[in-house]
mmCIF file of C-alpha atoms in Angstrom:
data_model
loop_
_atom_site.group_PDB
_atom_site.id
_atom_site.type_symbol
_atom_site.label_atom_id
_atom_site.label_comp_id
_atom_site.label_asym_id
_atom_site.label_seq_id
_atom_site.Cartn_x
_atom_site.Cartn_y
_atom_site.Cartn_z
ATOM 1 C CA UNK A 21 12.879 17.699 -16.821
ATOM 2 C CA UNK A 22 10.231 15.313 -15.330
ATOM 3 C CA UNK A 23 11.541 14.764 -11.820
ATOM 4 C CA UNK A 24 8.358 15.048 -9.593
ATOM 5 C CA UNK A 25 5.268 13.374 -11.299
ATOM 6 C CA UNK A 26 2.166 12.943 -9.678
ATOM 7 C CA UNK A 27 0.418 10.256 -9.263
ATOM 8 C CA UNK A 28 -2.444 11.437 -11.052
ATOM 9 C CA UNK A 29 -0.297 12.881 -13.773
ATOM 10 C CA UNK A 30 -1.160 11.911 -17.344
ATOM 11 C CA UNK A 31 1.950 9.735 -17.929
ATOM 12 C CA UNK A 32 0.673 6.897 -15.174
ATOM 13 C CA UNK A 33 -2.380 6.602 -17.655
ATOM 14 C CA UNK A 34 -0.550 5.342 -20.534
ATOM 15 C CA UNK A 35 -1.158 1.805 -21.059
ATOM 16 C CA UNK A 36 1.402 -0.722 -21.688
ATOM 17 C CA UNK A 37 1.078 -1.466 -24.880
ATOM 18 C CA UNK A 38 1.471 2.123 -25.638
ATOM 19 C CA UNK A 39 4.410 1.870 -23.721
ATOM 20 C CA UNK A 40 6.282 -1.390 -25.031
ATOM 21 C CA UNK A 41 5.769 0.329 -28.478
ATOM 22 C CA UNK A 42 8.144 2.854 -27.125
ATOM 23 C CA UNK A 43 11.013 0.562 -26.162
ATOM 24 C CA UNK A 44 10.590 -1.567 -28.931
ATOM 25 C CA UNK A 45 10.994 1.048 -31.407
ATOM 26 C CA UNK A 46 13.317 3.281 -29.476
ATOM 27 C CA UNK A 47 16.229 0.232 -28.607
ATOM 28 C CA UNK A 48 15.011 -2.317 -31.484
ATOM 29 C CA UNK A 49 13.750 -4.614 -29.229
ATOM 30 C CA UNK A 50 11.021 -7.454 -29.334
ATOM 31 C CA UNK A 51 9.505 -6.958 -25.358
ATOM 32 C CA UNK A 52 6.190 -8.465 -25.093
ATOM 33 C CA UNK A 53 5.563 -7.378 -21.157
ATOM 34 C CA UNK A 54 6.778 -4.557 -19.312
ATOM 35 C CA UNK A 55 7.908 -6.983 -16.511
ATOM 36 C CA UNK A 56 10.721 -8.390 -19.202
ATOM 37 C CA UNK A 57 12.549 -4.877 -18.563
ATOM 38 C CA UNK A 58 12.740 -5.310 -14.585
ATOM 39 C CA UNK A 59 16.953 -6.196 -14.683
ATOM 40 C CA UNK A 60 17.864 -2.379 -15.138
ATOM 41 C CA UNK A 61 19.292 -2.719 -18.503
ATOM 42 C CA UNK A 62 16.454 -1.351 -20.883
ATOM 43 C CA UNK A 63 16.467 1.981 -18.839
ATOM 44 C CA UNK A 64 19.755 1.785 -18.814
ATOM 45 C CA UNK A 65 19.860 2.488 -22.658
ATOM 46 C CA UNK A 66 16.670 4.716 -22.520
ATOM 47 C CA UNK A 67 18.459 7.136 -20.401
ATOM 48 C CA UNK A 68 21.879 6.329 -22.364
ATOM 49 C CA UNK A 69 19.218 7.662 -25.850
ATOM 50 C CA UNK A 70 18.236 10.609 -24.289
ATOM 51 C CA UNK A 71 21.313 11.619 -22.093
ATOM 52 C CA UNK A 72 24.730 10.300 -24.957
ATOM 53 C CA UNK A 73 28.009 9.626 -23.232
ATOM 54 C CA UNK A 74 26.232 9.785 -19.816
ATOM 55 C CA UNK A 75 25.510 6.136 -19.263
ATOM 56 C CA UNK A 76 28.698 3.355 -19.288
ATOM 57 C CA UNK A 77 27.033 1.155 -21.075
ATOM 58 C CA UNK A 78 29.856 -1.394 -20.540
ATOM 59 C CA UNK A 79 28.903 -2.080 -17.238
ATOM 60 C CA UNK A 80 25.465 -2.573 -18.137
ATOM 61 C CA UNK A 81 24.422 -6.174 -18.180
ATOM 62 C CA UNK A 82 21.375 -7.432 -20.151
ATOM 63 C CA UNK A 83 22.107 -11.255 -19.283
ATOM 64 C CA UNK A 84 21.023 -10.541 -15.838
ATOM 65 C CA UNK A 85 19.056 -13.017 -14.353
ATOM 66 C CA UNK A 86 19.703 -12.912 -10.460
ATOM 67 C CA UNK A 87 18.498 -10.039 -8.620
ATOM 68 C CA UNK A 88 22.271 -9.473 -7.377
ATOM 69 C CA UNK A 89 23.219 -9.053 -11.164
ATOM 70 C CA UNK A 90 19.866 -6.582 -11.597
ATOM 71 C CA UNK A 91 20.940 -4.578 -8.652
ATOM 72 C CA UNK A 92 24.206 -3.934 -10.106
ATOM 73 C CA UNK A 93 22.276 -2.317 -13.386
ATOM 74 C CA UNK A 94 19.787 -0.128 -11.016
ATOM 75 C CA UNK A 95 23.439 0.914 -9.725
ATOM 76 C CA UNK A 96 23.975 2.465 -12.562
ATOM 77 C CA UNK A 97 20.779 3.819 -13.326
ATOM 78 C CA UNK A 98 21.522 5.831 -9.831
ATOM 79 C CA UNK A 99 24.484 6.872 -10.762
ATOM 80 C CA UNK A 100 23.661 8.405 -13.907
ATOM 81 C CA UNK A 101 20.119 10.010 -11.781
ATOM 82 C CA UNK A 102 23.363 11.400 -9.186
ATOM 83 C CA UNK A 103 25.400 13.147 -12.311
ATOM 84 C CA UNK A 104 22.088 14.507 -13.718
ATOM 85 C CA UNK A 105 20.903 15.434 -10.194
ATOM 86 C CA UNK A 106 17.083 13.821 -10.933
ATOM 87 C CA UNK A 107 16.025 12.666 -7.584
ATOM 88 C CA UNK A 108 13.490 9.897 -8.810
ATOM 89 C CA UNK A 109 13.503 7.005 -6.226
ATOM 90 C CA UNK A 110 14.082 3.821 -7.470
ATOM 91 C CA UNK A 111 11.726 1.230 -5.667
ATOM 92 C CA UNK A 112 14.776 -1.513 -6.598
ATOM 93 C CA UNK A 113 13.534 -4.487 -4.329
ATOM 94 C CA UNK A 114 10.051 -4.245 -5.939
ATOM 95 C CA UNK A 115 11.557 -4.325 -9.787
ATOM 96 C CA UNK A 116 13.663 -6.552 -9.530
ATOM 97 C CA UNK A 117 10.685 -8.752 -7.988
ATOM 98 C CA UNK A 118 9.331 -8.804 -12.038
ATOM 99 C CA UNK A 119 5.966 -7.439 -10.506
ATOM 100 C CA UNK A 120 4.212 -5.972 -13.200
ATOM 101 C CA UNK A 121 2.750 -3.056 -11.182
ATOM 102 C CA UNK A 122 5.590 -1.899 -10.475
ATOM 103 C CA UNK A 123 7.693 -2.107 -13.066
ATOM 104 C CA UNK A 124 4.881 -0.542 -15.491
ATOM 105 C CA UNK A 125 4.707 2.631 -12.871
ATOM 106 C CA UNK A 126 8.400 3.196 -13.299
ATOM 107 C CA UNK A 127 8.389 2.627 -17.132
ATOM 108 C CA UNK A 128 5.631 5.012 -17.222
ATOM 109 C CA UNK A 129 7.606 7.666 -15.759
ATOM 110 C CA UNK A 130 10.650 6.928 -17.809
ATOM 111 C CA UNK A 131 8.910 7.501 -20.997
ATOM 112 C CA UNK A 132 7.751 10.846 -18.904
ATOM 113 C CA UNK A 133 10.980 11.658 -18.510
ATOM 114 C CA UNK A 134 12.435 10.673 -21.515
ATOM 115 C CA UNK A 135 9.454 12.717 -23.587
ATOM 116 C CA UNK A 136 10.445 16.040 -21.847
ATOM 117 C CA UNK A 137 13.783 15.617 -22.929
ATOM 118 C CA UNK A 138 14.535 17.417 -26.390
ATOM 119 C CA UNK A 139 10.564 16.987 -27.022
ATOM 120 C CA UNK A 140 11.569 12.905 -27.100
ATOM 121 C CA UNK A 141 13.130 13.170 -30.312
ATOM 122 C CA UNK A 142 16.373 10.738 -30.718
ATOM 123 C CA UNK A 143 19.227 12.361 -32.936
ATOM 124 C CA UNK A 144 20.901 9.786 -34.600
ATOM 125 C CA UNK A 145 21.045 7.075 -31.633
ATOM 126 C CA UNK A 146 22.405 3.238 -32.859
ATOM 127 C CA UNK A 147 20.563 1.539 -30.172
ATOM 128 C CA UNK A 148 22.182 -2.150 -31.878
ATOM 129 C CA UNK A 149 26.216 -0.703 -31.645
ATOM 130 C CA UNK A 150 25.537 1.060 -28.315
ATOM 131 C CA UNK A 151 23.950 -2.064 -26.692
ATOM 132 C CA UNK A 152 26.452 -4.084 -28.237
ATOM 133 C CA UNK A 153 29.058 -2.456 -25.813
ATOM 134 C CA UNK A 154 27.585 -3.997 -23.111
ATOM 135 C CA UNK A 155 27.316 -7.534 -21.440
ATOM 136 C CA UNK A 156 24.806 -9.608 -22.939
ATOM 137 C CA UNK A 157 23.596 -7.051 -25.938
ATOM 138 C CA UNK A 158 24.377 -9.356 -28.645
ATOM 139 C CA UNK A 159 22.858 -12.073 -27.723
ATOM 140 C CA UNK A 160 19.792 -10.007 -26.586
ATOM 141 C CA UNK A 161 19.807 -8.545 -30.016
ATOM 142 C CA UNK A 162 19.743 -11.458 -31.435
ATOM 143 C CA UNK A 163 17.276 -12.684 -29.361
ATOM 144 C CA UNK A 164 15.086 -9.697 -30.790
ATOM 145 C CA UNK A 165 15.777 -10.168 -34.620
ATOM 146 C CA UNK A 166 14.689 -13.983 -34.461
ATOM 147 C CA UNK A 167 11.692 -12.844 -32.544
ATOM 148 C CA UNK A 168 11.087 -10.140 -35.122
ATOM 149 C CA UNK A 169 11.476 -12.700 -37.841
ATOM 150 C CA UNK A 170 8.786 -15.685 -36.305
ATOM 151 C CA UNK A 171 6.409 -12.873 -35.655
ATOM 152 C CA UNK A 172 6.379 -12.226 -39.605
ATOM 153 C CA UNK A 173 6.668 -15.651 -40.300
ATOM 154 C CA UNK A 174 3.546 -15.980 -38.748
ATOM 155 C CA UNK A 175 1.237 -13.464 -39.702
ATOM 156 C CA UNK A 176 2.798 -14.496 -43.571
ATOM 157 C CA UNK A 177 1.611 -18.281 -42.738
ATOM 158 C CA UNK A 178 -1.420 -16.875 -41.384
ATOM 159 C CA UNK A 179 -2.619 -14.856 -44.474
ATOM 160 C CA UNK A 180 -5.184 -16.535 -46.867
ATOM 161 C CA UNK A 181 -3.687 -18.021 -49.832
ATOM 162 C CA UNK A 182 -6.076 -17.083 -53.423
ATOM 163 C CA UNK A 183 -6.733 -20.301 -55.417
ATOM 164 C CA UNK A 184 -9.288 -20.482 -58.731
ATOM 165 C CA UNK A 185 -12.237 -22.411 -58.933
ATOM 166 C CA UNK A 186 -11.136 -24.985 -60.995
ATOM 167 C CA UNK A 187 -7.770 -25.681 -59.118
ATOM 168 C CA UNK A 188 -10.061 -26.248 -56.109
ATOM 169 C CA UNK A 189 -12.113 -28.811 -58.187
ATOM 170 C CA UNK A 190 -8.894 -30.389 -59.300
ATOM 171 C CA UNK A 191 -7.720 -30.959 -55.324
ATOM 172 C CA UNK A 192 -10.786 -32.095 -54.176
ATOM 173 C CA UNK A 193 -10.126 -35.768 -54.136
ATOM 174 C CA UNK A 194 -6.672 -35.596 -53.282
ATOM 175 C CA UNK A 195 -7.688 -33.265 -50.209
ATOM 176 C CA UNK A 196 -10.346 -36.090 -49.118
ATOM 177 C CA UNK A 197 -7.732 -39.087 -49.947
ATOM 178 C CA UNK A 198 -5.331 -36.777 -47.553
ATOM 179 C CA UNK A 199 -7.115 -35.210 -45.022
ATOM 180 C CA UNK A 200 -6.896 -37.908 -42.509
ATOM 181 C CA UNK A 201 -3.290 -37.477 -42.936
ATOM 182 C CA UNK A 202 -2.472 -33.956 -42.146
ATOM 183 C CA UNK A 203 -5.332 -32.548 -39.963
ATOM 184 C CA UNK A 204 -2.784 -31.441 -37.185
ATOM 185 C CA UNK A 205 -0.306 -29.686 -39.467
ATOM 186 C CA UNK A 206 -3.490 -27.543 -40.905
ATOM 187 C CA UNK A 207 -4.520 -26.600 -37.333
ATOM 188 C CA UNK A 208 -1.473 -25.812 -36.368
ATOM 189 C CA UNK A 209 -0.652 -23.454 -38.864
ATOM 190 C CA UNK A 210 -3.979 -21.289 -37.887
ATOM 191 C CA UNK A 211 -3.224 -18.382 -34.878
ATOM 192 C CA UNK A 212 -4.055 -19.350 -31.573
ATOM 193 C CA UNK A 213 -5.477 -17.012 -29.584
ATOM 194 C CA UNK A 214 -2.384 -16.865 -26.635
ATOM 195 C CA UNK A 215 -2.227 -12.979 -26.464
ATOM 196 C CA UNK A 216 -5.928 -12.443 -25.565
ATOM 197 C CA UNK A 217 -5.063 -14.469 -22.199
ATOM 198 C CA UNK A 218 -1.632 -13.349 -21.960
ATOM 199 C CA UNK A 219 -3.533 -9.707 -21.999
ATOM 200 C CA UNK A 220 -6.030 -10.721 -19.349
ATOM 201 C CA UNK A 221 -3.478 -12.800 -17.441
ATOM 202 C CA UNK A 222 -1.322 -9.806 -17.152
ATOM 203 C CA UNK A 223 -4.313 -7.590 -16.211
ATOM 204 C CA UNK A 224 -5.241 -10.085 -13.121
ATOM 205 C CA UNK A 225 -1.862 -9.504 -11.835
ATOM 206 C CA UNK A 226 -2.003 -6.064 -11.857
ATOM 207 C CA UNK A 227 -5.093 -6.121 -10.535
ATOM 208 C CA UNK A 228 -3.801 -8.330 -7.400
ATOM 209 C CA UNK A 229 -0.625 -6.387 -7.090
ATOM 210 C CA UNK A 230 -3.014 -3.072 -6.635
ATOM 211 C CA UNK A 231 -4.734 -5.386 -4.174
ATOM 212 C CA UNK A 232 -2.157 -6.404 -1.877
ATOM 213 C CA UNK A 233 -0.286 -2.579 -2.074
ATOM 214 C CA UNK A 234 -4.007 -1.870 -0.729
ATOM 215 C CA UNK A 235 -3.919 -3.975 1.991
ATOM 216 C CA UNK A 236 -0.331 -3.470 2.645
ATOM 217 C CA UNK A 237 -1.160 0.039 3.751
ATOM 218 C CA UNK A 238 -4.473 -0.905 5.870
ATOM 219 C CA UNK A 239 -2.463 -3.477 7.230
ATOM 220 C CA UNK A 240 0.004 -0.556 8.251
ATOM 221 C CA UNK A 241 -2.254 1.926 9.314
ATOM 222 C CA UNK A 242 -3.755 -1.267 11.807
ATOM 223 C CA UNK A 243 -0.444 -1.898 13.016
ATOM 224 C CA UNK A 244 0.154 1.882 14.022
ATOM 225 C CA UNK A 245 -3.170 1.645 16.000
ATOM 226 C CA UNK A 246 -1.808 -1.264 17.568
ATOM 227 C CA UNK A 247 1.400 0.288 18.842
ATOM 228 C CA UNK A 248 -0.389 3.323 19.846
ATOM 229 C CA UNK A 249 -2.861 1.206 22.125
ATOM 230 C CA UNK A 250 0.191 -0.414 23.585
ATOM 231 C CA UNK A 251 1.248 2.522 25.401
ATOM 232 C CA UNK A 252 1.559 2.417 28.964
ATOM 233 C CA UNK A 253 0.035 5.793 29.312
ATOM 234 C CA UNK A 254 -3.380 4.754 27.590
ATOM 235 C CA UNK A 255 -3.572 0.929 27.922
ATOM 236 C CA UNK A 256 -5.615 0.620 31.318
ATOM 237 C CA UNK A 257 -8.169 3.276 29.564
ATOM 238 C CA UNK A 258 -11.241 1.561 29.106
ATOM 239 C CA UNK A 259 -11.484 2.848 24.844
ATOM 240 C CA UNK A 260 -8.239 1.182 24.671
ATOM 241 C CA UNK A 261 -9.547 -1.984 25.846
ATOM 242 C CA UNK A 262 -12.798 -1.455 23.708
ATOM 243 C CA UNK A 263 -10.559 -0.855 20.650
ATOM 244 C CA UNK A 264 -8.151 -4.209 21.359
ATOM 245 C CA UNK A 265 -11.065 -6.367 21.568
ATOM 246 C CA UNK A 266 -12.233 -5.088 17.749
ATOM 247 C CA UNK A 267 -8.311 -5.667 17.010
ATOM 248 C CA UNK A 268 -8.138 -9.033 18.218
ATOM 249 C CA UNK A 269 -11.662 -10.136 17.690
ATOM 250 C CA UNK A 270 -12.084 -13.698 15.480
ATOM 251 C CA UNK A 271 -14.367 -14.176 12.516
ATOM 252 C CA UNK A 272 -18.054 -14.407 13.477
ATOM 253 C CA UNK A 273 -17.242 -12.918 17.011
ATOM 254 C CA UNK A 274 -20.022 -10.118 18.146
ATOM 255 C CA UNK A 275 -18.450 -7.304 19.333
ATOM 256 C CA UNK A 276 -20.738 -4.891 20.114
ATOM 257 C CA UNK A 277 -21.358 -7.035 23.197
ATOM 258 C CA UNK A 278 -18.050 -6.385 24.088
ATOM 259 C CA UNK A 279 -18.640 -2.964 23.153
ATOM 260 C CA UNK A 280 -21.628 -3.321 25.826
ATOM 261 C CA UNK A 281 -19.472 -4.137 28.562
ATOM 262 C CA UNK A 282 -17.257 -1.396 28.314
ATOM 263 C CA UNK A 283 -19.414 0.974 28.432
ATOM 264 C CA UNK A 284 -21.246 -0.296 31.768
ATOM 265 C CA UNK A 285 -17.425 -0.581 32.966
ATOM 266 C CA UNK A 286 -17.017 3.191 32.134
ATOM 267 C CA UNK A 287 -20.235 4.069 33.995
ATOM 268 C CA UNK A 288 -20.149 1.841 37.005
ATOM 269 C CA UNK A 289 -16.855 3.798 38.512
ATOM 270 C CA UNK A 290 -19.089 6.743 38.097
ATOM 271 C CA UNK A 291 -21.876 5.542 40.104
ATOM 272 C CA UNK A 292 -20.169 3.960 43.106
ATOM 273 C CA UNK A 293 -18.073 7.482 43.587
ATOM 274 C CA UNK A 294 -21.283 9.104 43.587
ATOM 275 C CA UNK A 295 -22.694 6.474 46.297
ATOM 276 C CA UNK A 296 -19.313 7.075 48.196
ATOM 277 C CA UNK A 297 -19.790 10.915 48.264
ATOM 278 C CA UNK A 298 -23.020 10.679 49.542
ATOM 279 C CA UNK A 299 -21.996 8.931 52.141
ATOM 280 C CA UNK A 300 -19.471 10.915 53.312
ATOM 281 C CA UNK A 301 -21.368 13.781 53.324
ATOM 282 C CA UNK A 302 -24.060 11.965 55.166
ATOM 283 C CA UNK A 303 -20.624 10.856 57.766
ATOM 284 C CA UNK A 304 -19.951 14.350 57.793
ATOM 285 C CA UNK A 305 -23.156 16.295 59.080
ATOM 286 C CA UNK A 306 -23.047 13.084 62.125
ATOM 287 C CA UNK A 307 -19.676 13.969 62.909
ATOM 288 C CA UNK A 308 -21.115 17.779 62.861
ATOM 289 C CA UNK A 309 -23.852 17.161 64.975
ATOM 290 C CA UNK A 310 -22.153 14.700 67.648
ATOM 291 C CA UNK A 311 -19.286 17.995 67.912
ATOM 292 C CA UNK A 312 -22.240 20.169 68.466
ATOM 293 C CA UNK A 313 -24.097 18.080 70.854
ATOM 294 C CA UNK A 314 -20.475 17.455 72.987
ATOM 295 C CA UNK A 315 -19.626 21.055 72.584
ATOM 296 C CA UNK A 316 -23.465 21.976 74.525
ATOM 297 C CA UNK A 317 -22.547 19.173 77.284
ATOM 298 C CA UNK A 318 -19.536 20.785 78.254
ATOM 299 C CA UNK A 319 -21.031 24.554 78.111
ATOM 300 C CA UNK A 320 -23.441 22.820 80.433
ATOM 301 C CA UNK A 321 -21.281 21.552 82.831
ATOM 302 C CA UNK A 322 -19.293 24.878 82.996
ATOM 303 C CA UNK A 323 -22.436 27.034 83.512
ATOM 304 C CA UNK A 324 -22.750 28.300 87.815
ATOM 305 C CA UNK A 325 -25.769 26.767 89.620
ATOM 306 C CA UNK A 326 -27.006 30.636 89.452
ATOM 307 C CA UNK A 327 -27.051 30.608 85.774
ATOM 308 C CA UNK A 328 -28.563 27.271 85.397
ATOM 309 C CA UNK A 329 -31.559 28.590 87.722
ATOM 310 C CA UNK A 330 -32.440 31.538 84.993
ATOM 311 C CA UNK A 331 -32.015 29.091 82.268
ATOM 312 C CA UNK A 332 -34.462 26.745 83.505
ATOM 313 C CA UNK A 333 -36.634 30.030 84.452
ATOM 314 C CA UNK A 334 -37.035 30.775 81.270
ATOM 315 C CA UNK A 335 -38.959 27.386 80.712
ATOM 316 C CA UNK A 336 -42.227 27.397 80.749
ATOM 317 C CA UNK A 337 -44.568 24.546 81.615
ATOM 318 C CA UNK A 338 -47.718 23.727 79.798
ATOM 319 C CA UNK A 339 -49.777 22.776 82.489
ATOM 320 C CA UNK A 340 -52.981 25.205 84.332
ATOM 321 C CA UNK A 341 -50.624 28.395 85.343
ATOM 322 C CA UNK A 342 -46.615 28.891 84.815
ATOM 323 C CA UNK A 343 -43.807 28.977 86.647
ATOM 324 C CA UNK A 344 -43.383 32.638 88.261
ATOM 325 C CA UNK A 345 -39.945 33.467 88.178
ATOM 326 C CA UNK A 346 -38.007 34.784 91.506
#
């Protein structure tokens, strides 16, 4: 059972046409975008094919058009993950948002889940009776059928229609006498081109919705850098201040000046406690010396006249002859 996919499993590389080929011919439905499945109900009945009896499909609502009436479908779709202990998480205030990113990821691993399951065969599931048991399933099948039948009414109007030479020759005039007549009818009868932009409309909004999850996290990770630098601990540290100014810096601002500033900020405190060590050293050795020189006075002033006599003794003079001693 397909519980934990990852994200670079081969079911999130199905694309979605692939994948609304699946509902449509697994409930008998008529979805043209994934996003038309984000009120609960279609997985609702995909787990209620793959899983009978499991899902009430009489609370299941397919009229749901308020995301209060959705939520009450995703209900159920959690239920019936509780009783069959799956422990997919179901990202409900995105889906019920109708983004298409979102709702194709979790369709994606539905059909994962519901392939792994009895090799995704269906044995003998009414998808019109069982959805008919619910809120809303009749009028969604009918919904489907008269879909179904303008689609083939269509491509029917669309096909070329054979005519012979000479019929053509025949209608000539009456074409020329009526073509100013019915020149709208005849262009609107040709296909229009509307699912080549609803195809590249829908991949522009998956393309922004990949954007903004991007940012989303960025924008995240910023804000965690932001907390962190409000910390009492840190915030008078001088990187801290270095990394605010990049935080809060405005378009066209330079900030490696500011980047300049902090580091002569970081060195200066250096420098003048080097200066200030130096000079109390150099305080020191006076204080040293003065001690010295006091501590020599008063030796002095202790000494007996006797001893003072052989101290000066010992001095000699530089002059013609010394000083003979007693």
């Amino acid at each position: 059972m397909a519980t934990h996919i990852g994200m670079m499993d081969s079911a999130y590389f199905v694309g979605r046409s692939e994948i609304l080929a699946w509902i449509n011919s697994t409930l008998q439905l008529n979805l043209s975008k994934v996003e038309e499945a984000c009120s609960g109900a279609v997985h609702c009945q995909l787990m209620d094919s793959v899983h009978p009896g499991t899902v009430p499909m009489h609370k299941v609502n397919f009229d749901a058009k308020s995301e209060y009436e959705m939520i009450q479908n995703y209900k159920v779709l959690q239920d019936v993950f509780n009783k069959l202990k799956i422990t997919k998480h179901i990202e409900v205030s995105k889906l019920v948002k109708g983004r298409p990113l979102d709702n194709l990821e979790f369709m994606q691993w539905m059909k994962k889940h519901c392939d792994s399951v009895n090799g995704g065969q269906l044995q003998n599931y009414h998808a019109l009776e069982r959805r008919e048991a619910s809120r809303g399933g009749k009028e969604a099948t009918k919904r489907a059928a008269a879909a179904q039948q303008s689609g083939k009414g269509s491509s029917s109007s669309a096909a070329p229609r054979p005519s012979s030479s000479n019929g053509s020759r025949k209608h000539e005039p009456q074409s020329s006498n009526t073509g100013n007549h019915h020149p709208s009818k005849a262009a609107s009868k040709q296909p229009k081109p509307v699912p080549a932009y609803d195809e590249k409309i829908t991949e522009l909004k998956l393309y922004i919705d990949s954007l903004e999850k991007e940012r989303d996290f960025y924008f995240s990770k910023l804000r965690d850098v932001e907390i962190l630098c409000q910390n009492p601990d840190a915030e008078h540290l001088p990187l801290v201040g270095s990394i605010k100014r990049i935080l809060y810096a405005a378009d066209g601002e330079d900030v490696g000046a500011a980047a300049e500033t902090t580091e002569t900020q970081t060195l200066s405190p250096i420098a003048e406690g080097s200066e200030e060590r130096r000079n109390s050293v150099i305080e020191s050795q006076k204080r040293k010396l003065i001690v010295n020189l006091d501590v020599e006075a008063a030796a002095i002033t202790t000494l007996s006249p006797r001893q003072r006599l052989s101290d000066s003794s010992d001095v000699k003079y530089s002059g013609s002859s010394p000083l003979l001693t007693c």
